[in-house]
Structures are given as structure tokens and as C-alpha cells.
Amino acid sequence: MRLGLLTACLPWLSLDEAAAWASGAGYEALEVAAWPSGRGHHTAHLDVTHFSEADAERVRELMDRHGLTIPAVTYCDNNLHHDDEERHRIHRHLRACVDAASTLGVPHVSTFVGRDFTRSVAENLQRAEHLLLPLLEYAAERGVRLLAENCPMEGWSPDGYPGNLAYSPELWDWMFDLGGPGSGFLLTYDPSHLPWLGIDPVAALRHALRRGMVAHVQAKDIEIDEQARTRYGVFGKTVGRTGPTDVGWWGYRVPGRGSLDWNHLVDVLHRAYYDGTVAVEHEDPVWGGTLDRTTVGLRIAADHLRPFVRPEGRRSGS
């Protein structure tokens, strides 16, 4: 098991700079962000639309120099978008991510399932077979597996309802078996999205591990104010809401600053012989906003996770 980070939180740095910093901070892997734009949490650390074998060789040399691996190229967008032109653009870029991953020898591309808000959930599930199976086949032909993260993407809805149909174990089973048993999306498991939905993150993880669908793990924490939940309800505040994510009773934190039991979660991974990456996804507003504060947050996360992900006394390569 390796301790990594998702580079999306470091838009101020180039991939070269991010790799040097991460290695110096004790990280062992980079989940590389590859959005089309390069701002905020839509960061482009790989230009996948113009990615050549020479680019791949340079990236491989960079990773080797800093003792890092790349478990996944990540581009999370709405693959069931209601607008045909926008959906085609998203799919083109996702295919470019697959091409770049294949050229690099990276086994996974992490994305979202998404949702068409103009249709019911049942209609979305039916349309997914037509719209998503070609993407899964495209990736498989190039030796890459597509992963779907379990983020609800409530921010895509004006009222905070799930915008990514991959947020629950029921949906994990559906997307995993899309196109045939075990042939669909593998899972990027992020436990921070589960507690506010009323889902036990440990029980859900055990289920996913039993089915063999966990290919990648993201480490993000959650802080919950139960008194505020009593006031607003599970869907969040209504009066004075500034945006879809302004729920008033929960928020994301770096590991070690929230309520998740990382000792227990990582132990479940060890028991299942998970040998992939646990990559910090930094979306903590307390330790964000600037490069200096963000890197402090990443160090807090690494210090908290390292005793579990890399047991004391173990060194890289041992």
C-alpha cells in the first residue's frame, strides 16, 4: 500500500514541482489531475490532448527520479450530461485521458458516472448502457480500467441532490456489473462522502472489497455538526443558502481533522490485502486557498495517515 495525493489541490505547481514537493513530504504516489482547464480543483497536470510517447518518457523519468508511482489519471465530469454537445466534449476528453494513461502504462482513469437531470434515475440507468459502455470498451482495448468515484456531486444540483449515480453500494454494484458481471466501472472509494448520506463507510468498504471492485482509495475526511443537522435536516439549510454545497452542517476536512477512523478503515484494507494507493484528496477549507496553507494541510494528512498506510519502520522499496 502506498500513500499518495491527488494533484488537483496544487494548481500553483507544475507536475515537476508537485512531484518534487510530494516526494520531499513523504508521499509515494501521485494521482494526476487531467482536467481540460487549469484552475482551482479543475487542474491540468497532464496535457492529455497533446500527449506523446516523448511526454510519457519525460513523466516516467520524473516519477522515477522522485521515487513516485502514478496509480491513476483523474478527470471527473458528468458522463451522462443532458446536453449532447457537452457530453460529447466530456467523452472526447475522457478518451484522451485513457490514451495518455495507456501511453504512460498507468492502469486506471478515475471519473464520475454523472447524471442527466432532465430524466429520472431509472431513465439514467437505462441510458447508461448506451452511453457508457463504449467508454468502458475503449478503455479496455487500451489496457486501462475506468473507475468511478462515489462522490454524490450534490453541487451539480441547485437543491443539493446527488448528481453522480455512483454514491451508494447499491449503485456500485450496478456500475460494476454494467455490460456483464464485473466488466463495468471499478471503484474509487472515498469514505468522506458516506457519513452524511447515512452510509457506514466501513461496512460499505467491506462490501466493495468482497466484490473485488476497489481499485483506488482517496483519503478525505468529514466534519459533522449534529446540532446543525437537527436544525437544517439532512438536505441542509434552505434560507440564506449561498450555493449547493452550503449545507450548514457538514464539510470536508483533511484526514486527522474530521470524524473518520482511519486506523479502522486502513486496517480493513490491509485485511483484504489491498495493495494500491491511498491518495489524499485535499478539499479542506481551513487548510486551503493558498499554496502555503494547502501544503500544511497535506502534511497534516500525511502525518496522520502514514502510521496506518505505511507501518512504522517500513521504508520505500522494502
mmCIF file with all atom_site columns, N, CA and C in Angstrom, residues 10 18 22 27 40 56 64 96 106 148 163 179-180 194 222 231 267 295 312 315:
data_model
loop_
_atom_site.group_PDB
_atom_site.id
_atom_site.type_symbol
_atom_site.label_atom_id
_atom_site.label_alt_id
_atom_site.label_comp_id
_atom_site.label_asym_id
_atom_site.label_entity_id
_atom_site.label_seq_id
_atom_site.pdbx_PDB_ins_code
_atom_site.Cartn_x
_atom_site.Cartn_y
_atom_site.Cartn_z
_atom_site.occupancy
_atom_site.B_iso_or_equiv
_atom_site.pdbx_formal_charge
_atom_site.auth_seq_id
_atom_site.auth_comp_id
_atom_site.auth_asym_id
_atom_site.auth_atom_id
_atom_site.pdbx_PDB_model_num
ATOM 1  N N  . LEU A 1 10  ? -3.182  21.374 -6.085  1.00 0.00 ? 10  LEU A N  1
ATOM 2  C CA . LEU A 1 10  ? -1.930  22.117 -6.264  1.00 0.00 ? 10  LEU A CA 1
ATOM 3  C C  . LEU A 1 10  ? -1.877  22.814 -7.625  1.00 0.00 ? 10  LEU A C  1
ATOM 4  N N  . ALA A 1 18  ? 5.161   19.650 -8.291  1.00 0.00 ? 18  ALA A N  1
ATOM 5  C CA . ALA A 1 18  ? 4.319   18.850 -7.402  1.00 0.00 ? 18  ALA A CA 1
ATOM 6  C C  . ALA A 1 18  ? 5.013   17.541 -7.027  1.00 0.00 ? 18  ALA A C  1
ATOM 7  N N  . ALA A 1 22  ? 5.929   16.553 -3.240  1.00 0.00 ? 22  ALA A N  1
ATOM 8  C CA . ALA A 1 22  ? 5.292   15.373 -2.664  1.00 0.00 ? 22  ALA A CA 1
ATOM 9  C C  . ALA A 1 22  ? 6.326   14.374 -2.165  1.00 0.00 ? 22  ALA A C  1
ATOM 10 N N  . TYR A 1 27  ? 5.330   11.495 0.482   1.00 0.00 ? 27  TYR A N  1
ATOM 11 C CA . TYR A 1 27  ? 4.342   10.800 -0.345  1.00 0.00 ? 27  TYR A CA 1
ATOM 12 C C  . TYR A 1 27  ? 5.050   9.875  -1.325  1.00 0.00 ? 27  TYR A C  1
ATOM 13 N N  . GLY A 1 40  ? -8.170  26.090 -10.005 1.00 0.00 ? 40  GLY A N  1
ATOM 14 C CA . GLY A 1 40  ? -8.836  25.525 -8.836  1.00 0.00 ? 40  GLY A CA 1
ATOM 15 C C  . GLY A 1 40  ? -8.774  24.021 -8.817  1.00 0.00 ? 40  GLY A C  1
ATOM 16 N N  . ALA A 1 56  ? 5.378   10.957 -22.324 1.00 0.00 ? 56  ALA A N  1
ATOM 17 C CA . ALA A 1 56  ? 5.277   9.844  -21.389 1.00 0.00 ? 56  ALA A CA 1
ATOM 18 C C  . ALA A 1 56  ? 6.646   9.480  -20.828 1.00 0.00 ? 56  ALA A C  1
ATOM 19 N N  . ASP A 1 64  ? 10.320  8.372  -11.607 1.00 0.00 ? 64  ASP A N  1
ATOM 20 C CA . ASP A 1 64  ? 11.436  7.541  -11.156 1.00 0.00 ? 64  ASP A CA 1
ATOM 21 C C  . ASP A 1 64  ? 12.431  8.357  -10.333 1.00 0.00 ? 64  ASP A C  1
ATOM 22 N N  . ALA A 1 96  ? -9.166  10.902 -24.269 1.00 0.00 ? 96  ALA A N  1
ATOM 23 C CA . ALA A 1 96  ? -7.781  11.400 -24.314 1.00 0.00 ? 96  ALA A CA 1
ATOM 24 C C  . ALA A 1 96  ? -7.047  11.033 -23.026 1.00 0.00 ? 96  ALA A C  1
ATOM 25 N N  . VAL A 1 106 ? -0.159  3.585  -17.111 1.00 0.00 ? 106 VAL A N  1
ATOM 26 C CA . VAL A 1 106 ? -0.965  3.764  -15.898 1.00 0.00 ? 106 VAL A CA 1
ATOM 27 C C  . VAL A 1 106 ? -2.243  2.938  -16.048 1.00 0.00 ? 106 VAL A C  1
ATOM 28 N N  . ALA A 1 148 ? -15.015 4.802  -11.173 1.00 0.00 ? 148 ALA A N  1
ATOM 29 C CA . ALA A 1 148 ? -15.997 5.829  -10.833 1.00 0.00 ? 148 ALA A CA 1
ATOM 30 C C  . ALA A 1 148 ? -15.886 6.124  -9.344  1.00 0.00 ? 148 ALA A C  1
ATOM 31 N N  . GLY A 1 163 ? -25.765 14.239 -8.008  1.00 0.00 ? 163 GLY A N  1
ATOM 32 C CA . GLY A 1 163 ? -25.585 14.426 -9.435  1.00 0.00 ? 163 GLY A CA 1
ATOM 33 C C  . GLY A 1 163 ? -24.663 13.405 -10.059 1.00 0.00 ? 163 GLY A C  1
ATOM 34 N N  . GLY A 1 179 ? -22.643 -4.001 -18.402 1.00 0.00 ? 179 GLY A N  1
ATOM 35 C CA . GLY A 1 179 ? -22.081 -4.718 -19.549 1.00 0.00 ? 179 GLY A CA 1
ATOM 36 C C  . GLY A 1 179 ? -21.765 -6.167 -19.259 1.00 0.00 ? 179 GLY A C  1
ATOM 37 N N  . GLY A 1 180 ? -21.987 -6.623 -18.054 1.00 0.00 ? 180 GLY A N  1
ATOM 38 C CA . GLY A 1 180 ? -21.706 -8.002 -17.669 1.00 0.00 ? 180 GLY A CA 1
ATOM 39 C C  . GLY A 1 180 ? -21.077 -8.042 -16.292 1.00 0.00 ? 180 GLY A C  1
ATOM 40 N N  . LEU A 1 194 ? -19.681 9.330  2.556   1.00 0.00 ? 194 LEU A N  1
ATOM 41 C CA . LEU A 1 194 ? -20.693 8.384  3.009   1.00 0.00 ? 194 LEU A CA 1
ATOM 42 C C  . LEU A 1 194 ? -21.426 8.765  4.295   1.00 0.00 ? 194 LEU A C  1
ATOM 43 N N  . ILE A 1 222 ? -14.381 14.140 6.937   1.00 0.00 ? 222 ILE A N  1
ATOM 44 C CA . ILE A 1 222 ? -15.605 14.923 7.025   1.00 0.00 ? 222 ILE A CA 1
ATOM 45 C C  . ILE A 1 222 ? -15.841 15.344 8.474   1.00 0.00 ? 222 ILE A C  1
ATOM 46 N N  . ARG A 1 231 ? -31.172 21.212 13.111  1.00 0.00 ? 231 ARG A N  1
ATOM 47 C CA . ARG A 1 231 ? -31.842 22.446 12.685  1.00 0.00 ? 231 ARG A CA 1
ATOM 48 C C  . ARG A 1 231 ? -32.213 22.398 11.202  1.00 0.00 ? 231 ARG A C  1
ATOM 49 N N  . ASP A 1 267 ? -7.080  -0.535 8.229   1.00 0.00 ? 267 ASP A N  1
ATOM 50 C CA . ASP A 1 267 ? -6.945  -1.920 8.671   1.00 0.00 ? 267 ASP A CA 1
ATOM 51 C C  . ASP A 1 267 ? -7.835  -2.840 7.841   1.00 0.00 ? 267 ASP A C  1
ATOM 52 N N  . THR A 1 295 ? -0.239  23.130 1.446   1.00 0.00 ? 295 THR A N  1
ATOM 53 C CA . THR A 1 295 ? 0.837   22.183 1.743   1.00 0.00 ? 295 THR A CA 1
ATOM 54 C C  . THR A 1 295 ? 0.879   21.833 3.228   1.00 0.00 ? 295 THR A C  1
ATOM 55 N N  . GLU A 1 312 ? 5.138   1.754  10.801  1.00 0.00 ? 312 GLU A N  1
ATOM 56 C CA . GLU A 1 312 ? 6.415   2.303  11.306  1.00 0.00 ? 312 GLU A CA 1
ATOM 57 C C  . GLU A 1 312 ? 7.539   1.310  11.080  1.00 0.00 ? 312 GLU A C  1
ATOM 58 N N  . ARG A 1 315 ? 10.279  1.134  4.945   1.00 0.00 ? 315 ARG A N  1
ATOM 59 C CA . ARG A 1 315 ? 10.801  2.167  4.063   1.00 0.00 ? 315 ARG A CA 1
ATOM 60 C C  . ARG A 1 315 ? 10.412  1.856  2.613   1.00 0.00 ? 315 ARG A C  1
#
